[in-house]
Amino acid sequence: QVHLVEFGGDVVQAGSSLRLGCTAPRRTFNTYHMGWFRRARGKEREFVAAINRDGENAYYSDSVKGRFTLSRDTARYTVYLQMNNLKPEDTADYYCGVTLANAVSIPNWKTYADWGQGTQVTVSS
């Protein structure tokens, strides 16, 4: 079992920024691509963003493109999701996961091998 730990969720106002983090064991961090999904109350799980294991390519959903940015900290085995200009519709539980999927399949949650416990983001208007 992979042990992923998310952190950084909070309650903020619209227009604010937050940085979420997902820490993985070293071997996991170096082996897998890592992605973020979110699930709002009453809605389906939604792909947010993903970054490949060497950090060369990042993928974003249209709903967050231009506002969210992924980065990898190789010293801390952590992937960060910088979220700027947050909107109320960004309110959700955010989960990170690991996958070996290719670029086409990386937004598909079914390709992910394991998940963290989630961190809650609430954006008030």
PDB file of N, CA and C in Angstrom, residues 23-117:
ATOM      1  N   THR A  23       2.684  14.410  -0.010  1.00  0.00           N
ATOM      2  CA  THR A  23       3.971  13.780   0.243  1.00  0.00           C
ATOM      3  C   THR A  23       3.854  12.282   0.067  1.00  0.00           C
ATOM      4  N   ALA A  24       4.833  11.717  -0.617  1.00  0.00           N
ATOM      5  CA  ALA A  24       4.852  10.285  -0.900  1.00  0.00           C
ATOM      6  C   ALA A  24       6.154   9.672  -0.402  1.00  0.00           C
ATOM      7  N   PRO A  25       6.164   8.377  -0.211  1.00  0.00           N
ATOM      8  CA  PRO A  25       7.438   7.711   0.064  1.00  0.00           C
ATOM      9  C   PRO A  25       8.377   7.918  -1.124  1.00  0.00           C
ATOM     10  N   ARG A  26       9.680   7.906  -0.855  1.00  0.00           N
ATOM     11  CA  ARG A  26      10.666   8.213  -1.877  1.00  0.00           C
ATOM     12  C   ARG A  26      10.485   7.377  -3.137  1.00  0.00           C
ATOM     13  N   ARG A  27      10.346   6.084  -2.948  1.00  0.00           N
ATOM     14  CA  ARG A  27      10.253   5.206  -4.114  1.00  0.00           C
ATOM     15  C   ARG A  27       9.001   5.512  -4.933  1.00  0.00           C
ATOM     16  N   THR A  28       7.906   5.778  -4.265  1.00  0.00           N
ATOM     17  CA  THR A  28       6.666   6.133  -4.945  1.00  0.00           C
ATOM     18  C   THR A  28       6.834   7.428  -5.722  1.00  0.00           C
ATOM     19  N   PHE A  29       7.437   8.409  -5.080  1.00  0.00           N
ATOM     20  CA  PHE A  29       7.633   9.718  -5.707  1.00  0.00           C
ATOM     21  C   PHE A  29       8.443   9.596  -6.988  1.00  0.00           C
ATOM     22  N   ASN A  30       9.427   8.721  -6.984  1.00  0.00           N
ATOM     23  CA  ASN A  30      10.299   8.573  -8.152  1.00  0.00           C
ATOM     24  C   ASN A  30       9.758   7.616  -9.207  1.00  0.00           C
ATOM     25  N   THR A  31       8.741   6.848  -8.869  1.00  0.00           N
ATOM     26  CA  THR A  31       8.212   5.837  -9.782  1.00  0.00           C
ATOM     27  C   THR A  31       6.951   6.288 -10.504  1.00  0.00           C
ATOM     28  N   TYR A  32       6.074   6.954  -9.771  1.00  0.00           N
ATOM     29  CA  TYR A  32       4.739   7.258 -10.285  1.00  0.00           C
ATOM     30  C   TYR A  32       4.573   8.725 -10.694  1.00  0.00           C
ATOM     31  N   HIS A  33       3.615   8.906 -11.599  1.00  0.00           N
ATOM     32  CA  HIS A  33       3.089  10.246 -11.835  1.00  0.00           C
ATOM     33  C   HIS A  33       2.099  10.538 -10.713  1.00  0.00           C
ATOM     34  N   MET A  34       1.914  11.798 -10.398  1.00  0.00           N
ATOM     35  CA  MET A  34       1.009  12.144  -9.314  1.00  0.00           C
ATOM     36  C   MET A  34      -0.053  13.114  -9.793  1.00  0.00           C
ATOM     37  N   GLY A  35      -1.260  12.854  -9.377  1.00  0.00           N
ATOM     38  CA  GLY A  35      -2.364  13.680  -9.818  1.00  0.00           C
ATOM     39  C   GLY A  35      -3.230  14.132  -8.660  1.00  0.00           C
ATOM     40  N   TRP A  36      -3.987  15.168  -8.927  1.00  0.00           N
ATOM     41  CA  TRP A  36      -4.954  15.700  -7.970  1.00  0.00           C
ATOM     42  C   TRP A  36      -6.357  15.599  -8.566  1.00  0.00           C
ATOM     43  N   PHE A  37      -7.249  15.139  -7.735  1.00  0.00           N
ATOM     44  CA  PHE A  37      -8.659  15.114  -8.078  1.00  0.00           C
ATOM     45  C   PHE A  37      -9.415  15.813  -6.958  1.00  0.00           C
ATOM     46  N   ARG A  38     -10.641  16.155  -7.231  1.00  0.00           N
ATOM     47  CA  ARG A  38     -11.467  16.737  -6.190  1.00  0.00           C
ATOM     48  C   ARG A  38     -12.887  16.208  -6.309  1.00  0.00           C
ATOM     49  N   ARG A  39     -13.556  16.252  -5.175  1.00  0.00           N
ATOM     50  CA  ARG A  39     -14.954  15.833  -5.154  1.00  0.00           C
ATOM     51  C   ARG A  39     -15.725  16.825  -4.318  1.00  0.00           C
ATOM     52  N   ALA A  40     -16.619  17.520  -4.978  1.00  0.00           N
ATOM     53  CA  ALA A  40     -17.505  18.440  -4.283  1.00  0.00           C
ATOM     54  C   ALA A  40     -18.733  17.670  -3.806  1.00  0.00           C
ATOM     55  N   ARG A  41     -19.390  18.206  -2.826  1.00  0.00           N
ATOM     56  CA  ARG A  41     -20.554  17.533  -2.256  1.00  0.00           C
ATOM     57  C   ARG A  41     -21.605  17.314  -3.328  1.00  0.00           C
ATOM     58  N   GLY A  42     -22.028  16.085  -3.467  1.00  0.00           N
ATOM     59  CA  GLY A  42     -23.068  15.764  -4.426  1.00  0.00           C
ATOM     60  C   GLY A  42     -22.608  15.654  -5.860  1.00  0.00           C
ATOM     61  N   LYS A  43     -21.294  15.728  -6.073  1.00  0.00           N
ATOM     62  CA  LYS A  43     -20.775  15.666  -7.432  1.00  0.00           C
ATOM     63  C   LYS A  43     -19.808  14.500  -7.600  1.00  0.00           C
ATOM     64  N   GLU A  44     -19.521  14.209  -8.850  1.00  0.00           N
ATOM     65  CA  GLU A  44     -18.577  13.151  -9.161  1.00  0.00           C
ATOM     66  C   GLU A  44     -17.143  13.629  -8.924  1.00  0.00           C
ATOM     67  N   ARG A  45     -16.264  12.654  -8.750  1.00  0.00           N
ATOM     68  CA  ARG A  45     -14.842  12.979  -8.657  1.00  0.00           C
ATOM     69  C   ARG A  45     -14.378  13.632  -9.954  1.00  0.00           C
ATOM     70  N   GLU A  46     -13.577  14.659  -9.830  1.00  0.00           N
ATOM     71  CA  GLU A  46     -13.181  15.462 -10.992  1.00  0.00           C
ATOM     72  C   GLU A  46     -11.665  15.582 -11.046  1.00  0.00           C
ATOM     73  N   PHE A  47     -11.115  15.372 -12.209  1.00  0.00           N
ATOM     74  CA  PHE A  47      -9.681  15.568 -12.409  1.00  0.00           C
ATOM     75  C   PHE A  47      -9.336  17.042 -12.283  1.00  0.00           C
ATOM     76  N   VAL A  48      -8.247  17.327 -11.579  1.00  0.00           N
ATOM     77  CA  VAL A  48      -7.801  18.704 -11.425  1.00  0.00           C
ATOM     78  C   VAL A  48      -6.493  18.933 -12.182  1.00  0.00           C
ATOM     79  N   ALA A  49      -5.486  18.149 -11.842  1.00  0.00           N
ATOM     80  CA  ALA A  49      -4.169  18.345 -12.442  1.00  0.00           C
ATOM     81  C   ALA A  49      -3.306  17.123 -12.162  1.00  0.00           C
ATOM     82  N   ALA A  50      -2.263  16.965 -12.972  1.00  0.00           N
ATOM     83  CA  ALA A  50      -1.315  15.872 -12.758  1.00  0.00           C
ATOM     84  C   ALA A  50       0.035  16.288 -13.293  1.00  0.00           C
ATOM     85  N   ILE A  51       1.056  15.652 -12.751  1.00  0.00           N
ATOM     86  CA  ILE A  51       2.420  15.936 -13.196  1.00  0.00           C
ATOM     87  C   ILE A  51       3.151  14.611 -13.330  1.00  0.00           C
ATOM     88  N   ASN A  52       3.964  14.485 -14.368  1.00  0.00           N
ATOM     89  CA  ASN A  52       4.627  13.201 -14.536  1.00  0.00           C
ATOM     90  C   ASN A  52       5.830  13.096 -13.597  1.00  0.00           C
ATOM     91  N   ARG A  53       6.353  11.908 -13.492  1.00  0.00           N
ATOM     92  CA  ARG A  53       7.310  11.612 -12.431  1.00  0.00           C
ATOM     93  C   ARG A  53       8.623  12.357 -12.578  1.00  0.00           C
ATOM     94  N   ASP A  54       8.943  12.805 -13.784  1.00  0.00           N
ATOM     95  CA  ASP A  54      10.170  13.580 -13.922  1.00  0.00           C
ATOM     96  C   ASP A  54       9.917  15.082 -13.921  1.00  0.00           C
ATOM     97  N   GLY A  55       8.641  15.444 -13.762  1.00  0.00           N
ATOM     98  CA  GLY A  55       8.298  16.851 -13.659  1.00  0.00           C
ATOM     99  C   GLY A  55       8.318  17.620 -14.958  1.00  0.00           C
ATOM    100  N   GLU A  56       8.488  16.930 -16.060  1.00  0.00           N
ATOM    101  CA  GLU A  56       8.609  17.636 -17.342  1.00  0.00           C
ATOM    102  C   GLU A  56       7.273  18.044 -17.927  1.00  0.00           C
ATOM    103  N   ASN A  57       6.228  17.330 -17.575  1.00  0.00           N
ATOM    104  CA  ASN A  57       4.914  17.623 -18.145  1.00  0.00           C
ATOM    105  C   ASN A  57       3.866  17.710 -17.050  1.00  0.00           C
ATOM    106  N   ALA A  58       3.025  18.699 -17.165  1.00  0.00           N
ATOM    107  CA  ALA A  58       1.905  18.860 -16.247  1.00  0.00           C
ATOM    108  C   ALA A  58       0.627  19.001 -17.057  1.00  0.00           C
ATOM    109  N   TYR A  59      -0.459  18.547 -16.473  1.00  0.00           N
ATOM    110  CA  TYR A  59      -1.739  18.530 -17.162  1.00  0.00           C
ATOM    111  C   TYR A  59      -2.770  19.166 -16.237  1.00  0.00           C
ATOM    112  N   TYR A  60      -3.648  19.968 -16.814  1.00  0.00           N
ATOM    113  CA  TYR A  60      -4.633  20.675 -16.018  1.00  0.00           C
ATOM    114  C   TYR A  60      -6.006  20.560 -16.667  1.00  0.00           C
ATOM    115  N   SER A  61      -7.024  20.515 -15.819  1.00  0.00           N
ATOM    116  CA  SER A  61      -8.373  20.583 -16.346  1.00  0.00           C
ATOM    117  C   SER A  61      -8.646  22.006 -16.815  1.00  0.00           C
ATOM    118  N   ASP A  62      -9.595  22.142 -17.698  1.00  0.00           N
ATOM    119  CA  ASP A  62      -9.927  23.472 -18.213  1.00  0.00           C
ATOM    120  C   ASP A  62     -10.411  24.391 -17.097  1.00  0.00           C
ATOM    121  N   SER A  63     -11.032  23.832 -16.081  1.00  0.00           N
ATOM    122  CA  SER A  63     -11.607  24.647 -15.022  1.00  0.00           C
ATOM    123  C   SER A  63     -10.546  25.294 -14.120  1.00  0.00           C
ATOM    124  N   VAL A  64      -9.330  24.762 -14.142  1.00  0.00           N
ATOM    125  CA  VAL A  64      -8.291  25.322 -13.276  1.00  0.00           C
ATOM    126  C   VAL A  64      -7.101  25.872 -14.055  1.00  0.00           C
ATOM    127  N   LYS A  65      -7.060  25.624 -15.341  1.00  0.00           N
ATOM    128  CA  LYS A  65      -5.926  26.057 -16.154  1.00  0.00           C
ATOM    129  C   LYS A  65      -5.747  27.566 -16.035  1.00  0.00           C
ATOM    130  N   GLY A  66      -4.526  27.979 -15.793  1.00  0.00           N
ATOM    131  CA  GLY A  66      -4.244  29.394 -15.631  1.00  0.00           C
ATOM    132  C   GLY A  66      -4.351  29.881 -14.201  1.00  0.00           C
ATOM    133  N   ARG A  67      -4.955  29.094 -13.340  1.00  0.00           N
ATOM    134  CA  ARG A  67      -5.079  29.477 -11.927  1.00  0.00           C
ATOM    135  C   ARG A  67      -4.289  28.544 -11.006  1.00  0.00           C
ATOM    136  N   PHE A  68      -4.208  27.281 -11.377  1.00  0.00           N
ATOM    137  CA  PHE A  68      -3.516  26.293 -10.552  1.00  0.00           C
ATOM    138  C   PHE A  68      -2.194  25.906 -11.224  1.00  0.00           C
ATOM    139  N   THR A  69      -1.196  25.634 -10.402  1.00  0.00           N
ATOM    140  CA  THR A  69       0.107  25.240 -10.912  1.00  0.00           C
ATOM    141  C   THR A  69       0.682  24.117 -10.050  1.00  0.00           C
ATOM    142  N   LEU A  70       1.200  23.112 -10.728  1.00  0.00           N
ATOM    143  CA  LEU A  70       1.848  21.995 -10.039  1.00  0.00           C
ATOM    144  C   LEU A  70       3.356  22.193 -10.007  1.00  0.00           C
ATOM    145  N   SER A  71       3.956  21.678  -8.927  1.00  0.00           N
ATOM    146  CA  SER A  71       5.413  21.653  -8.860  1.00  0.00           C
ATOM    147  C   SER A  71       5.841  20.450  -8.028  1.00  0.00           C
ATOM    148  N   ARG A  72       7.087  20.024  -8.211  1.00  0.00           N
ATOM    149  CA  ARG A  72       7.637  18.878  -7.483  1.00  0.00           C
ATOM    150  C   ARG A  72       8.833  19.325  -6.667  1.00  0.00           C
ATOM    151  N   ASP A  73       8.835  18.920  -5.410  1.00  0.00           N
ATOM    152  CA  ASP A  73       9.978  19.162  -4.537  1.00  0.00           C
ATOM    153  C   ASP A  73      10.661  17.819  -4.329  1.00  0.00           C
ATOM    154  N   THR A  74      11.776  17.619  -5.036  1.00  0.00           N
ATOM    155  CA  THR A  74      12.440  16.317  -4.998  1.00  0.00           C
ATOM    156  C   THR A  74      13.148  16.069  -3.673  1.00  0.00           C
ATOM    157  N   ALA A  75      13.413  17.102  -2.923  1.00  0.00           N
ATOM    158  CA  ALA A  75      14.063  16.929  -1.622  1.00  0.00           C
ATOM    159  C   ALA A  75      13.065  16.464  -0.556  1.00  0.00           C
ATOM    160  N   ARG A  76      11.814  16.859  -0.730  1.00  0.00           N
ATOM    161  CA  ARG A  76      10.769  16.516   0.245  1.00  0.00           C
ATOM    162  C   ARG A  76       9.802  15.455  -0.272  1.00  0.00           C
ATOM    163  N   TYR A  77      10.033  14.973  -1.492  1.00  0.00           N
ATOM    164  CA  TYR A  77       9.140  13.958  -2.098  1.00  0.00           C
ATOM    165  C   TYR A  77       7.691  14.436  -2.055  1.00  0.00           C
ATOM    166  N   THR A  78       7.517  15.662  -2.425  1.00  0.00           N
ATOM    167  CA  THR A  78       6.212  16.299  -2.316  1.00  0.00           C
ATOM    168  C   THR A  78       5.842  16.986  -3.622  1.00  0.00           C
ATOM    169  N   VAL A  79       4.598  16.824  -4.000  1.00  0.00           N
ATOM    170  CA  VAL A  79       4.042  17.563  -5.126  1.00  0.00           C
ATOM    171  C   VAL A  79       3.129  18.639  -4.551  1.00  0.00           C
ATOM    172  N   TYR A  80       3.292  19.848  -5.044  1.00  0.00           N
ATOM    173  CA  TYR A  80       2.487  20.970  -4.580  1.00  0.00           C
ATOM    174  C   TYR A  80       1.498  21.389  -5.663  1.00  0.00           C
ATOM    175  N   LEU A  81       0.319  21.756  -5.214  1.00  0.00           N
ATOM    176  CA  LEU A  81      -0.697  22.327  -6.095  1.00  0.00           C
ATOM    177  C   LEU A  81      -0.957  23.749  -5.614  1.00  0.00           C
ATOM    178  N   GLN A  82      -0.394  24.690  -6.322  1.00  0.00           N
ATOM    179  CA  GLN A  82      -0.606  26.107  -6.002  1.00  0.00           C
ATOM    180  C   GLN A  82      -1.919  26.545  -6.627  1.00  0.00           C
ATOM    181  N   MET A  83      -2.825  27.007  -5.820  1.00  0.00           N
ATOM    182  CA  MET A  83      -4.154  27.392  -6.293  1.00  0.00           C
ATOM    183  C   MET A  83      -4.345  28.891  -6.072  1.00  0.00           C
ATOM    184  N   ASN A  84      -4.460  29.617  -7.154  1.00  0.00           N
ATOM    185  CA  ASN A  84      -4.643  31.062  -7.094  1.00  0.00           C
ATOM    186  C   ASN A  84      -6.033  31.451  -7.576  1.00  0.00           C
ATOM    187  N   ASN A  85      -6.436  32.641  -7.182  1.00  0.00           N
ATOM    188  CA  ASN A  85      -7.743  33.163  -7.604  1.00  0.00           C
ATOM    189  C   ASN A  85      -8.844  32.128  -7.382  1.00  0.00           C
ATOM    190  N   LEU A  86      -8.907  31.636  -6.182  1.00  0.00           N
ATOM    191  CA  LEU A  86      -9.877  30.588  -5.878  1.00  0.00           C
ATOM    192  C   LEU A  86     -11.301  31.097  -5.999  1.00  0.00           C
ATOM    193  N   LYS A  87     -12.158  30.198  -6.429  1.00  0.00           N
ATOM    194  CA  LYS A  87     -13.570  30.509  -6.625  1.00  0.00           C
ATOM    195  C   LYS A  87     -14.415  29.594  -5.738  1.00  0.00           C
ATOM    196  N   PRO A  88     -15.623  30.008  -5.434  1.00  0.00           N
ATOM    197  CA  PRO A  88     -16.487  29.132  -4.617  1.00  0.00           C
ATOM    198  C   PRO A  88     -16.654  27.747  -5.227  1.00  0.00           C
ATOM    199  N   GLU A  89     -16.646  27.662  -6.550  1.00  0.00           N
ATOM    200  CA  GLU A  89     -16.813  26.359  -7.194  1.00  0.00           C
ATOM    201  C   GLU A  89     -15.587  25.458  -7.046  1.00  0.00           C
ATOM    202  N   ASP A  90     -14.503  25.977  -6.480  1.00  0.00           N
ATOM    203  CA  ASP A  90     -13.340  25.146  -6.171  1.00  0.00           C
ATOM    204  C   ASP A  90     -13.513  24.416  -4.844  1.00  0.00           C
ATOM    205  N   THR A  91     -14.557  24.730  -4.124  1.00  0.00           N
ATOM    206  CA  THR A  91     -14.815  24.069  -2.851  1.00  0.00           C
ATOM    207  C   THR A  91     -15.011  22.577  -3.054  1.00  0.00           C
ATOM    208  N   ALA A  92     -14.202  21.777  -2.350  1.00  0.00           N
ATOM    209  CA  ALA A  92     -14.255  20.319  -2.512  1.00  0.00           C
ATOM    210  C   ALA A  92     -13.244  19.684  -1.573  1.00  0.00           C
ATOM    211  N   ASP A  93     -13.327  18.367  -1.491  1.00  0.00           N
ATOM    212  CA  ASP A  93     -12.247  17.588  -0.893  1.00  0.00           C
ATOM    213  C   ASP A  93     -11.268  17.269  -2.005  1.00  0.00           C
ATOM    214  N   TYR A  94     -10.011  17.518  -1.749  1.00  0.00           N
ATOM    215  CA  TYR A  94      -8.973  17.302  -2.744  1.00  0.00           C
ATOM    216  C   TYR A  94      -8.142  16.076  -2.368  1.00  0.00           C
ATOM    217  N   TYR A  95      -7.911  15.241  -3.352  1.00  0.00           N
ATOM    218  CA  TYR A  95      -7.187  13.994  -3.143  1.00  0.00           C
ATOM    219  C   TYR A  95      -6.024  13.902  -4.123  1.00  0.00           C
ATOM    220  N   CYS A  96      -4.905  13.418  -3.637  1.00  0.00           N
ATOM    221  CA  CYS A  96      -3.820  13.109  -4.562  1.00  0.00           C
ATOM    222  C   CYS A  96      -3.748  11.603  -4.740  1.00  0.00           C
ATOM    223  N   GLY A  97      -3.282  11.211  -5.899  1.00  0.00           N
ATOM    224  CA  GLY A  97      -3.142   9.810  -6.221  1.00  0.00           C
ATOM    225  C   GLY A  97      -1.921   9.585  -7.080  1.00  0.00           C
ATOM    226  N   VAL A  98      -1.590   8.319  -7.271  1.00  0.00           N
ATOM    227  CA  VAL A  98      -0.434   7.965  -8.077  1.00  0.00           C
ATOM    228  C   VAL A  98      -0.859   7.043  -9.214  1.00  0.00           C
ATOM    229  N   THR A  99      -0.203   7.216 -10.340  1.00  0.00           N
ATOM    230  CA  THR A  99      -0.562   6.462 -11.525  1.00  0.00           C
ATOM    231  C   THR A  99       0.656   6.245 -12.409  1.00  0.00           C
ATOM    232  N   LEU A 100       0.560   5.228 -13.257  1.00  0.00           N
ATOM    233  CA  LEU A 100       1.558   4.999 -14.302  1.00  0.00           C
ATOM    234  C   LEU A 100       0.949   5.235 -15.687  1.00  0.00           C
ATOM    235  N   ALA A 101      -0.225   5.824 -15.705  1.00  0.00           N
ATOM    236  CA  ALA A 101      -0.941   6.034 -16.965  1.00  0.00           C
ATOM    237  C   ALA A 101      -0.193   6.991 -17.885  1.00  0.00           C
ATOM    238  N   ASN A 102      -0.497   6.877 -19.160  1.00  0.00           N
ATOM    239  CA  ASN A 102       0.085   7.809 -20.130  1.00  0.00           C
ATOM    240  C   ASN A 102      -0.698   9.116 -20.119  1.00  0.00           C
ATOM    241  N   ALA A 103      -0.282  10.022 -20.950  1.00  0.00           N
ATOM    242  CA  ALA A 103      -0.876  11.357 -20.938  1.00  0.00           C
ATOM    243  C   ALA A 103      -2.364  11.330 -21.256  1.00  0.00           C
ATOM    244  N   VAL A 104      -2.760  10.425 -22.120  1.00  0.00           N
ATOM    245  CA  VAL A 104      -4.174  10.357 -22.505  1.00  0.00           C
ATOM    246  C   VAL A 104      -5.028   9.902 -21.325  1.00  0.00           C
ATOM    247  N   SER A 105      -4.520   8.979 -20.563  1.00  0.00           N
ATOM    248  CA  SER A 105      -5.304   8.364 -19.480  1.00  0.00           C
ATOM    249  C   SER A 105      -5.091   9.000 -18.117  1.00  0.00           C
ATOM    250  N   ILE A 106      -4.165   9.892 -18.021  1.00  0.00           N
ATOM    251  CA  ILE A 106      -3.836  10.425 -16.696  1.00  0.00           C
ATOM    252  C   ILE A 106      -5.005  11.144 -16.021  1.00  0.00           C
ATOM    253  N   PRO A 107      -5.952  11.720 -16.770  1.00  0.00           N
ATOM    254  CA  PRO A 107      -7.120  12.320 -16.095  1.00  0.00           C
ATOM    255  C   PRO A 107      -8.166  11.306 -15.644  1.00  0.00           C
ATOM    256  N   ASN A 108      -7.964  10.061 -15.923  1.00  0.00           N
ATOM    257  CA  ASN A 108      -8.929   9.014 -15.572  1.00  0.00           C
ATOM    258  C   ASN A 108      -8.584   8.452 -14.190  1.00  0.00           C
ATOM    259  N   TRP A 109      -9.460   8.685 -13.219  1.00  0.00           N
ATOM    260  CA  TRP A 109      -9.159   8.280 -11.845  1.00  0.00           C
ATOM    261  C   TRP A 109      -9.004   6.772 -11.724  1.00  0.00           C
ATOM    262  N   LYS A 110      -9.595   6.029 -12.641  1.00  0.00           N
ATOM    263  CA  LYS A 110      -9.529   4.573 -12.547  1.00  0.00           C
ATOM    264  C   LYS A 110      -8.123   4.041 -12.787  1.00  0.00           C
ATOM    265  N   THR A 111      -7.256   4.852 -13.353  1.00  0.00           N
ATOM    266  CA  THR A 111      -5.884   4.406 -13.606  1.00  0.00           C
ATOM    267  C   THR A 111      -4.975   4.592 -12.392  1.00  0.00           C
ATOM    268  N   TYR A 112      -5.495   5.177 -11.336  1.00  0.00           N
ATOM    269  CA  TYR A 112      -4.671   5.495 -10.172  1.00  0.00           C
ATOM    270  C   TYR A 112      -4.593   4.317  -9.217  1.00  0.00           C
ATOM    271  N   ALA A 113      -3.359   4.076  -8.739  1.00  0.00           N
ATOM    272  CA  ALA A 113      -3.110   2.897  -7.922  1.00  0.00           C
ATOM    273  C   ALA A 113      -3.472   3.108  -6.462  1.00  0.00           C
ATOM    274  N   ASP A 114      -3.363   4.316  -5.991  1.00  0.00           N
ATOM    275  CA  ASP A 114      -3.645   4.573  -4.577  1.00  0.00           C
ATOM    276  C   ASP A 114      -3.898   6.056  -4.374  1.00  0.00           C
ATOM    277  N   TRP A 115      -4.477   6.355  -3.211  1.00  0.00           N
ATOM    278  CA  TRP A 115      -4.906   7.709  -2.904  1.00  0.00           C
ATOM    279  C   TRP A 115      -4.533   8.095  -1.481  1.00  0.00           C
ATOM    280  N   GLY A 116      -4.461   9.399  -1.272  1.00  0.00           N
ATOM    281  CA  GLY A 116      -4.331   9.898   0.078  1.00  0.00           C
ATOM    282  C   GLY A 116      -5.693  10.030   0.734  1.00  0.00           C
ATOM    283  N   GLN A 117      -5.693  10.555   1.935  1.00  0.00           N
ATOM    284  CA  GLN A 117      -6.934  10.632   2.718  1.00  0.00           C
ATOM    285  C   GLN A 117      -7.761  11.865   2.377  1.00  0.00           C
TER     286      GLN A 117
END
